[in-house]
């Protein structure tokens, strides 16, 4: 494992540059190629202690080049109890979706699943380059499959309903704690109404931890080697 600040910074900076230029899903795809030019969207740094891992950018994020610039982002920030200033501060918060580019739309007009090429090519390397991450918020089934592996339950509802099991268990050495969440899309309004425990039980715990991880007074912010907020094409 790299041991000095410049090595960590250089490794993450190089990865960010490679992801920014990635065209695997167009030039060497596992299935039908991406139907538009790639525009990877993520936010990473060497100092962020919290990471959000969702699915993939939607149409609005594809246009803006900035993660969660849509109603889902508004709801997610409300769940977390923070505003855009903290949310888009790469010193404090990383955003690593399972697919870095908008995957396109299906026949019904819904977003396609995240491209599998991203996870296989980049995710293991990227999280290895950010060993300081203490908590990963895993949003949706694809992120939960990657970060929870065999610990994931049979359905998203069952996984999120058992959030205390993941919250209270000791993480593997060198691994962050993981907290599963549903997707903040309006399509989940009925789910949220049916599962009131999410708001009454889980969200207070989430907000307390967010305040701890993102609050002031860490003392080492001035020692940042490198921070990268990456949105390819911006």
PDB file of C-alpha atoms in Angstrom:
ATOM      1  CA  UNK A   1       0.000   0.000   0.000  1.00  0.00           C
ATOM      2  CA  UNK A   2       1.235   3.481  -0.856  1.00  0.00           C
ATOM      3  CA  UNK A   3       2.418   5.267   2.252  1.00  0.00           C
ATOM      4  CA  UNK A   4       3.045   8.918   1.408  1.00  0.00           C
ATOM      5  CA  UNK A   5       0.781  11.777   0.482  1.00  0.00           C
ATOM      6  CA  UNK A   6       2.129  12.426  -2.999  1.00  0.00           C
ATOM      7  CA  UNK A   7       1.730   8.772  -3.991  1.00  0.00           C
ATOM      8  CA  UNK A   8      -1.937   8.738  -2.929  1.00  0.00           C
ATOM      9  CA  UNK A   9      -2.577  11.986  -4.776  1.00  0.00           C
ATOM     10  CA  UNK A  10      -0.770  10.911  -7.919  1.00  0.00           C
ATOM     11  CA  UNK A  11      -2.583   7.576  -8.046  1.00  0.00           C
ATOM     12  CA  UNK A  12      -6.002   9.152  -7.697  1.00  0.00           C
ATOM     13  CA  UNK A  13      -5.206  11.944 -10.137  1.00  0.00           C
ATOM     14  CA  UNK A  14      -4.063   9.430 -12.744  1.00  0.00           C
ATOM     15  CA  UNK A  15      -7.192   7.324 -12.274  1.00  0.00           C
ATOM     16  CA  UNK A  16      -9.368  10.419 -12.620  1.00  0.00           C
ATOM     17  CA  UNK A  17      -7.675  11.332 -15.882  1.00  0.00           C
ATOM     18  CA  UNK A  18      -8.081   7.806 -17.251  1.00  0.00           C
ATOM     19  CA  UNK A  19     -11.760   7.684 -16.308  1.00  0.00           C
ATOM     20  CA  UNK A  20     -12.289  11.085 -17.906  1.00  0.00           C
ATOM     21  CA  UNK A  21     -10.921   9.711 -21.179  1.00  0.00           C
ATOM     22  CA  UNK A  22     -12.592   6.291 -20.936  1.00  0.00           C
ATOM     23  CA  UNK A  23     -14.381   5.032 -24.060  1.00  0.00           C
ATOM     24  CA  UNK A  24     -14.598   1.317 -23.272  1.00  0.00           C
ATOM     25  CA  UNK A  25     -18.393   1.203 -23.631  1.00  0.00           C
ATOM     26  CA  UNK A  26     -18.087   2.651 -27.137  1.00  0.00           C
ATOM     27  CA  UNK A  27     -14.897   1.054 -28.466  1.00  0.00           C
ATOM     28  CA  UNK A  28     -14.877  -2.305 -26.637  1.00  0.00           C
ATOM     29  CA  UNK A  29     -18.384  -2.788 -25.186  1.00  0.00           C
ATOM     30  CA  UNK A  30     -19.670  -5.980 -23.585  1.00  0.00           C
ATOM     31  CA  UNK A  31     -23.014  -5.507 -25.336  1.00  0.00           C
ATOM     32  CA  UNK A  32     -24.484  -2.894 -27.667  1.00  0.00           C
ATOM     33  CA  UNK A  33     -22.259   0.180 -27.484  1.00  0.00           C
ATOM     34  CA  UNK A  34     -23.263   3.316 -25.621  1.00  0.00           C
ATOM     35  CA  UNK A  35     -25.637   5.215 -27.965  1.00  0.00           C
ATOM     36  CA  UNK A  36     -23.929   8.578 -27.418  1.00  0.00           C
ATOM     37  CA  UNK A  37     -20.514   9.990 -26.597  1.00  0.00           C
ATOM     38  CA  UNK A  38     -19.317   9.053 -23.113  1.00  0.00           C
ATOM     39  CA  UNK A  39     -19.411  11.741 -20.441  1.00  0.00           C
ATOM     40  CA  UNK A  40     -18.189  10.223 -17.158  1.00  0.00           C
ATOM     41  CA  UNK A  41     -19.482  11.992 -14.058  1.00  0.00           C
ATOM     42  CA  UNK A  42     -18.019  11.512 -10.578  1.00  0.00           C
ATOM     43  CA  UNK A  43     -16.498  13.413  -7.681  1.00  0.00           C
ATOM     44  CA  UNK A  44     -13.428  12.120  -5.831  1.00  0.00           C
ATOM     45  CA  UNK A  45     -10.729  13.326  -3.469  1.00  0.00           C
ATOM     46  CA  UNK A  46      -8.089  12.083  -1.076  1.00  0.00           C
ATOM     47  CA  UNK A  47      -9.789  13.638   1.972  1.00  0.00           C
ATOM     48  CA  UNK A  48     -13.475  12.746   1.586  1.00  0.00           C
ATOM     49  CA  UNK A  49     -14.608  10.444   4.388  1.00  0.00           C
ATOM     50  CA  UNK A  50     -18.067   9.855   2.948  1.00  0.00           C
ATOM     51  CA  UNK A  51     -18.887   8.345  -0.454  1.00  0.00           C
ATOM     52  CA  UNK A  52     -22.199   8.099  -2.276  1.00  0.00           C
ATOM     53  CA  UNK A  53     -22.436   5.156  -4.639  1.00  0.00           C
ATOM     54  CA  UNK A  54     -25.546   5.207  -6.802  1.00  0.00           C
ATOM     55  CA  UNK A  55     -26.495   3.745 -10.167  1.00  0.00           C
ATOM     56  CA  UNK A  56     -25.630   5.976 -13.139  1.00  0.00           C
ATOM     57  CA  UNK A  57     -26.247   9.527 -14.371  1.00  0.00           C
ATOM     58  CA  UNK A  58     -29.645  10.324 -15.839  1.00  0.00           C
ATOM     59  CA  UNK A  59     -30.407  12.654 -18.726  1.00  0.00           C
ATOM     60  CA  UNK A  60     -30.120  15.859 -16.679  1.00  0.00           C
ATOM     61  CA  UNK A  61     -26.807  14.847 -15.137  1.00  0.00           C
ATOM     62  CA  UNK A  62     -25.534  13.842 -18.570  1.00  0.00           C
ATOM     63  CA  UNK A  63     -26.281  17.368 -19.762  1.00  0.00           C
ATOM     64  CA  UNK A  64     -24.857  19.152 -16.722  1.00  0.00           C
ATOM     65  CA  UNK A  65     -21.788  16.964 -16.182  1.00  0.00           C
ATOM     66  CA  UNK A  66     -22.380  17.255 -12.412  1.00  0.00           C
ATOM     67  CA  UNK A  67     -23.752  14.422 -10.234  1.00  0.00           C
ATOM     68  CA  UNK A  68     -27.312  14.516  -8.880  1.00  0.00           C
ATOM     69  CA  UNK A  69     -28.364  17.762 -10.580  1.00  0.00           C
ATOM     70  CA  UNK A  70     -31.967  16.567 -10.692  1.00  0.00           C
ATOM     71  CA  UNK A  71     -34.963  16.032  -8.371  1.00  0.00           C
ATOM     72  CA  UNK A  72     -33.395  12.799  -7.103  1.00  0.00           C
ATOM     73  CA  UNK A  73     -30.414  14.832  -5.940  1.00  0.00           C
ATOM     74  CA  UNK A  74     -32.710  17.289  -4.179  1.00  0.00           C
ATOM     75  CA  UNK A  75     -34.363  14.451  -2.281  1.00  0.00           C
ATOM     76  CA  UNK A  76     -31.047  12.785  -1.472  1.00  0.00           C
ATOM     77  CA  UNK A  77     -29.671  16.015  -0.023  1.00  0.00           C
ATOM     78  CA  UNK A  78     -32.865  16.351   2.008  1.00  0.00           C
ATOM     79  CA  UNK A  79     -32.393  12.829   3.364  1.00  0.00           C
ATOM     80  CA  UNK A  80     -28.828  13.706   4.313  1.00  0.00           C
ATOM     81  CA  UNK A  81     -29.761  17.057   5.826  1.00  0.00           C
ATOM     82  CA  UNK A  82     -27.219  19.059   3.798  1.00  0.00           C
ATOM     83  CA  UNK A  83     -27.230  21.629   1.009  1.00  0.00           C
ATOM     84  CA  UNK A  84     -25.413  21.833  -2.324  1.00  0.00           C
ATOM     85  CA  UNK A  85     -22.321  23.554  -0.868  1.00  0.00           C
ATOM     86  CA  UNK A  86     -21.397  20.557   1.261  1.00  0.00           C
ATOM     87  CA  UNK A  87     -22.696  18.031  -1.234  1.00  0.00           C
ATOM     88  CA  UNK A  88     -20.450  19.330  -4.015  1.00  0.00           C
ATOM     89  CA  UNK A  89     -17.373  19.822  -1.828  1.00  0.00           C
ATOM     90  CA  UNK A  90     -14.956  17.089  -2.989  1.00  0.00           C
ATOM     91  CA  UNK A  91     -12.814  17.629   0.102  1.00  0.00           C
ATOM     92  CA  UNK A  92     -15.634  16.163   2.144  1.00  0.00           C
ATOM     93  CA  UNK A  93     -17.803  14.013  -0.085  1.00  0.00           C
ATOM     94  CA  UNK A  94     -17.039  11.586  -2.919  1.00  0.00           C
ATOM     95  CA  UNK A  95     -19.604  10.429  -5.486  1.00  0.00           C
ATOM     96  CA  UNK A  96     -18.846   7.199  -7.363  1.00  0.00           C
ATOM     97  CA  UNK A  97     -21.807   5.771  -9.310  1.00  0.00           C
ATOM     98  CA  UNK A  98     -21.733   2.206 -10.570  1.00  0.00           C
ATOM     99  CA  UNK A  99     -21.855   3.539 -14.124  1.00  0.00           C
ATOM    100  CA  UNK A 100     -20.046   6.793 -14.821  1.00  0.00           C
ATOM    101  CA  UNK A 101     -21.974   7.642 -17.993  1.00  0.00           C
ATOM    102  CA  UNK A 102     -25.664   7.965 -18.780  1.00  0.00           C
ATOM    103  CA  UNK A 103     -26.513   4.479 -20.112  1.00  0.00           C
ATOM    104  CA  UNK A 104     -29.378   5.522 -22.388  1.00  0.00           C
ATOM    105  CA  UNK A 105     -33.110   4.817 -22.266  1.00  0.00           C
ATOM    106  CA  UNK A 106     -35.060   1.595 -22.633  1.00  0.00           C
ATOM    107  CA  UNK A 107     -38.127   1.114 -24.844  1.00  0.00           C
ATOM    108  CA  UNK A 108     -40.409   2.517 -22.115  1.00  0.00           C
ATOM    109  CA  UNK A 109     -38.328   5.654 -21.602  1.00  0.00           C
ATOM    110  CA  UNK A 110     -36.681   4.532 -18.376  1.00  0.00           C
ATOM    111  CA  UNK A 111     -32.941   4.585 -17.727  1.00  0.00           C
ATOM    112  CA  UNK A 112     -31.051   1.457 -18.724  1.00  0.00           C
ATOM    113  CA  UNK A 113     -28.942  -0.320 -16.061  1.00  0.00           C
ATOM    114  CA  UNK A 114     -25.432   1.002 -15.389  1.00  0.00           C
ATOM    115  CA  UNK A 115     -22.863  -0.143 -17.919  1.00  0.00           C
ATOM    116  CA  UNK A 116     -20.945  -3.143 -16.484  1.00  0.00           C
ATOM    117  CA  UNK A 117     -17.680  -1.971 -18.068  1.00  0.00           C
ATOM    118  CA  UNK A 118     -17.290   0.803 -15.465  1.00  0.00           C
ATOM    119  CA  UNK A 119     -17.349  -1.492 -12.469  1.00  0.00           C
ATOM    120  CA  UNK A 120     -14.996  -4.025 -14.004  1.00  0.00           C
ATOM    121  CA  UNK A 121     -12.480  -1.482 -15.260  1.00  0.00           C
ATOM    122  CA  UNK A 122     -12.425   1.144 -12.524  1.00  0.00           C
ATOM    123  CA  UNK A 123     -14.201   0.562  -9.223  1.00  0.00           C
ATOM    124  CA  UNK A 124     -11.734  -1.686  -7.412  1.00  0.00           C
ATOM    125  CA  UNK A 125      -8.879   0.649  -8.344  1.00  0.00           C
ATOM    126  CA  UNK A 126     -10.782   3.784  -7.426  1.00  0.00           C
ATOM    127  CA  UNK A 127     -11.787   2.644  -3.947  1.00  0.00           C
ATOM    128  CA  UNK A 128      -8.269   1.329  -3.318  1.00  0.00           C
ATOM    129  CA  UNK A 129      -7.016   4.840  -4.084  1.00  0.00           C
ATOM    130  CA  UNK A 130      -9.381   6.323  -1.461  1.00  0.00           C
ATOM    131  CA  UNK A 131      -8.605   4.306   1.688  1.00  0.00           C
ATOM    132  CA  UNK A 132      -9.741   7.198   3.888  1.00  0.00           C
ATOM    133  CA  UNK A 133     -13.431   6.605   3.074  1.00  0.00           C
ATOM    134  CA  UNK A 134     -15.277   5.689   6.290  1.00  0.00           C
ATOM    135  CA  UNK A 135     -18.847   5.305   5.053  1.00  0.00           C
ATOM    136  CA  UNK A 136     -20.390   4.424   1.699  1.00  0.00           C
ATOM    137  CA  UNK A 137     -24.061   5.126   1.070  1.00  0.00           C
ATOM    138  CA  UNK A 138     -25.135   2.438  -1.400  1.00  0.00           C
ATOM    139  CA  UNK A 139     -28.175   3.532  -3.400  1.00  0.00           C
ATOM    140  CA  UNK A 140     -30.093   0.921  -5.353  1.00  0.00           C
ATOM    141  CA  UNK A 141     -29.554  -2.720  -6.185  1.00  0.00           C
ATOM    142  CA  UNK A 142     -26.472  -2.373  -8.398  1.00  0.00           C
ATOM    143  CA  UNK A 143     -24.476  -0.468  -5.801  1.00  0.00           C
ATOM    144  CA  UNK A 144     -25.662  -2.836  -3.093  1.00  0.00           C
ATOM    145  CA  UNK A 145     -24.599  -5.848  -5.129  1.00  0.00           C
ATOM    146  CA  UNK A 146     -21.073  -4.431  -5.506  1.00  0.00           C
ATOM    147  CA  UNK A 147     -20.538  -3.146  -1.982  1.00  0.00           C
ATOM    148  CA  UNK A 148     -22.430  -5.814  -0.017  1.00  0.00           C
ATOM    149  CA  UNK A 149     -21.765  -8.884  -2.148  1.00  0.00           C
ATOM    150  CA  UNK A 150     -23.170 -12.034  -0.554  1.00  0.00           C
ATOM    151  CA  UNK A 151     -24.389 -10.014   2.434  1.00  0.00           C
ATOM    152  CA  UNK A 152     -27.080  -8.432   0.268  1.00  0.00           C
ATOM    153  CA  UNK A 153     -30.602  -9.740   0.912  1.00  0.00           C
ATOM    154  CA  UNK A 154     -33.004 -11.133  -1.682  1.00  0.00           C
ATOM    155  CA  UNK A 155     -34.596  -7.795  -2.517  1.00  0.00           C
ATOM    156  CA  UNK A 156     -33.789  -4.109  -2.193  1.00  0.00           C
ATOM    157  CA  UNK A 157     -36.557  -3.670   0.374  1.00  0.00           C
ATOM    158  CA  UNK A 158     -35.224  -6.500   2.511  1.00  0.00           C
ATOM    159  CA  UNK A 159     -31.683  -5.160   2.221  1.00  0.00           C
ATOM    160  CA  UNK A 160     -32.649  -1.645   3.286  1.00  0.00           C
ATOM    161  CA  UNK A 161     -35.029  -2.936   5.983  1.00  0.00           C
ATOM    162  CA  UNK A 162     -32.073  -4.744   7.563  1.00  0.00           C
ATOM    163  CA  UNK A 163     -29.874  -1.655   7.512  1.00  0.00           C
ATOM    164  CA  UNK A 164     -29.081  -2.003  11.218  1.00  0.00           C
ATOM    165  CA  UNK A 165     -27.299  -5.302  10.544  1.00  0.00           C
ATOM    166  CA  UNK A 166     -24.888  -3.566   8.162  1.00  0.00           C
ATOM    167  CA  UNK A 167     -24.633  -0.474  10.340  1.00  0.00           C
ATOM    168  CA  UNK A 168     -23.735  -2.347  13.528  1.00  0.00           C
ATOM    169  CA  UNK A 169     -21.387  -4.947  12.084  1.00  0.00           C
ATOM    170  CA  UNK A 170     -17.662  -4.304  12.149  1.00  0.00           C
ATOM    171  CA  UNK A 171     -16.401  -3.639   8.604  1.00  0.00           C
ATOM    172  CA  UNK A 172     -13.681  -5.761   7.085  1.00  0.00           C
ATOM    173  CA  UNK A 173     -10.156  -4.467   7.764  1.00  0.00           C
ATOM    174  CA  UNK A 174      -9.412  -1.610   5.402  1.00  0.00           C
ATOM    175  CA  UNK A 175     -13.035  -1.412   4.238  1.00  0.00           C
ATOM    176  CA  UNK A 176     -15.585   1.332   4.952  1.00  0.00           C
ATOM    177  CA  UNK A 177     -18.897   0.892   6.719  1.00  0.00           C
ATOM    178  CA  UNK A 178     -21.819   0.493   4.299  1.00  0.00           C
ATOM    179  CA  UNK A 179     -25.373   1.824   4.659  1.00  0.00           C
ATOM    180  CA  UNK A 180     -27.995   0.758   2.057  1.00  0.00           C
ATOM    181  CA  UNK A 181     -30.584   3.240   0.797  1.00  0.00           C
ATOM    182  CA  UNK A 182     -33.388   3.118  -1.769  1.00  0.00           C
ATOM    183  CA  UNK A 183     -33.085   5.291  -4.837  1.00  0.00           C
ATOM    184  CA  UNK A 184     -34.361   8.839  -4.149  1.00  0.00           C
ATOM    185  CA  UNK A 185     -36.311   8.900  -7.428  1.00  0.00           C
ATOM    186  CA  UNK A 186     -39.948  10.035  -7.476  1.00  0.00           C
ATOM    187  CA  UNK A 187     -40.702   6.538  -8.782  1.00  0.00           C
ATOM    188  CA  UNK A 188     -40.138   5.340  -5.218  1.00  0.00           C
ATOM    189  CA  UNK A 189     -42.796   7.588  -3.656  1.00  0.00           C
ATOM    190  CA  UNK A 190     -45.110   4.620  -3.082  1.00  0.00           C
ATOM    191  CA  UNK A 191     -42.246   2.642  -1.517  1.00  0.00           C
ATOM    192  CA  UNK A 192     -41.483   5.494   0.872  1.00  0.00           C
ATOM    193  CA  UNK A 193     -45.128   5.796   1.914  1.00  0.00           C
ATOM    194  CA  UNK A 194     -45.333   2.053   2.540  1.00  0.00           C
ATOM    195  CA  UNK A 195     -42.060   1.869   4.482  1.00  0.00           C
ATOM    196  CA  UNK A 196     -42.418   4.668   7.031  1.00  0.00           C
ATOM    197  CA  UNK A 197     -39.603   3.209   9.138  1.00  0.00           C
ATOM    198  CA  UNK A 198     -37.149   4.557   6.570  1.00  0.00           C
ATOM    199  CA  UNK A 199     -37.929   8.139   7.569  1.00  0.00           C
ATOM    200  CA  UNK A 200     -38.498   7.563  11.271  1.00  0.00           C
ATOM    201  CA  UNK A 201     -35.682   5.099  12.040  1.00  0.00           C
ATOM    202  CA  UNK A 202     -32.989   5.207   9.371  1.00  0.00           C
ATOM    203  CA  UNK A 203     -32.839   8.880   8.408  1.00  0.00           C
ATOM    204  CA  UNK A 204     -32.052  10.208  11.913  1.00  0.00           C
ATOM    205  CA  UNK A 205     -29.091   7.819  12.131  1.00  0.00           C
ATOM    206  CA  UNK A 206     -27.966   8.816   8.657  1.00  0.00           C
ATOM    207  CA  UNK A 207     -28.139  12.539   9.418  1.00  0.00           C
ATOM    208  CA  UNK A 208     -26.205  12.168  12.667  1.00  0.00           C
ATOM    209  CA  UNK A 209     -23.442  10.324  10.855  1.00  0.00           C
ATOM    210  CA  UNK A 210     -23.437  12.856   8.015  1.00  0.00           C
ATOM    211  CA  UNK A 211     -22.977  15.640  10.576  1.00  0.00           C
ATOM    212  CA  UNK A 212     -20.052  13.764  12.103  1.00  0.00           C
ATOM    213  CA  UNK A 213     -18.329  13.058   8.806  1.00  0.00           C
ATOM    214  CA  UNK A 214     -18.946  16.387   7.094  1.00  0.00           C
ATOM    215  CA  UNK A 215     -18.821  18.705  10.078  1.00  0.00           C
ATOM    216  CA  UNK A 216     -16.000  21.201  10.706  1.00  0.00           C
ATOM    217  CA  UNK A 217     -13.034  20.733  12.955  1.00  0.00           C
ATOM    218  CA  UNK A 218     -11.214  17.781  11.391  1.00  0.00           C
ATOM    219  CA  UNK A 219      -7.934  19.624  11.784  1.00  0.00           C
ATOM    220  CA  UNK A 220      -6.210  18.083   8.778  1.00  0.00           C
ATOM    221  CA  UNK A 221      -8.027  19.867   5.958  1.00  0.00           C
ATOM    222  CA  UNK A 222      -5.023  22.075   5.355  1.00  0.00           C
ATOM    223  CA  UNK A 223      -2.902  19.061   4.529  1.00  0.00           C
ATOM    224  CA  UNK A 224      -4.736  18.095   1.383  1.00  0.00           C
ATOM    225  CA  UNK A 225      -2.397  16.804  -1.303  1.00  0.00           C
ATOM    226  CA  UNK A 226      -4.870  16.720  -4.156  1.00  0.00           C
ATOM    227  CA  UNK A 227      -8.560  17.026  -4.685  1.00  0.00           C
ATOM    228  CA  UNK A 228     -10.198  16.077  -7.944  1.00  0.00           C
ATOM    229  CA  UNK A 229     -13.784  16.905  -8.847  1.00  0.00           C
ATOM    230  CA  UNK A 230     -14.216  15.129 -12.131  1.00  0.00           C
ATOM    231  CA  UNK A 231     -16.925  15.692 -14.667  1.00  0.00           C
ATOM    232  CA  UNK A 232     -15.558  14.818 -18.065  1.00  0.00           C
ATOM    233  CA  UNK A 233     -15.974  17.567 -20.570  1.00  0.00           C
ATOM    234  CA  UNK A 234     -16.177  20.324 -17.944  1.00  0.00           C
TER     235      UNK A 234
END
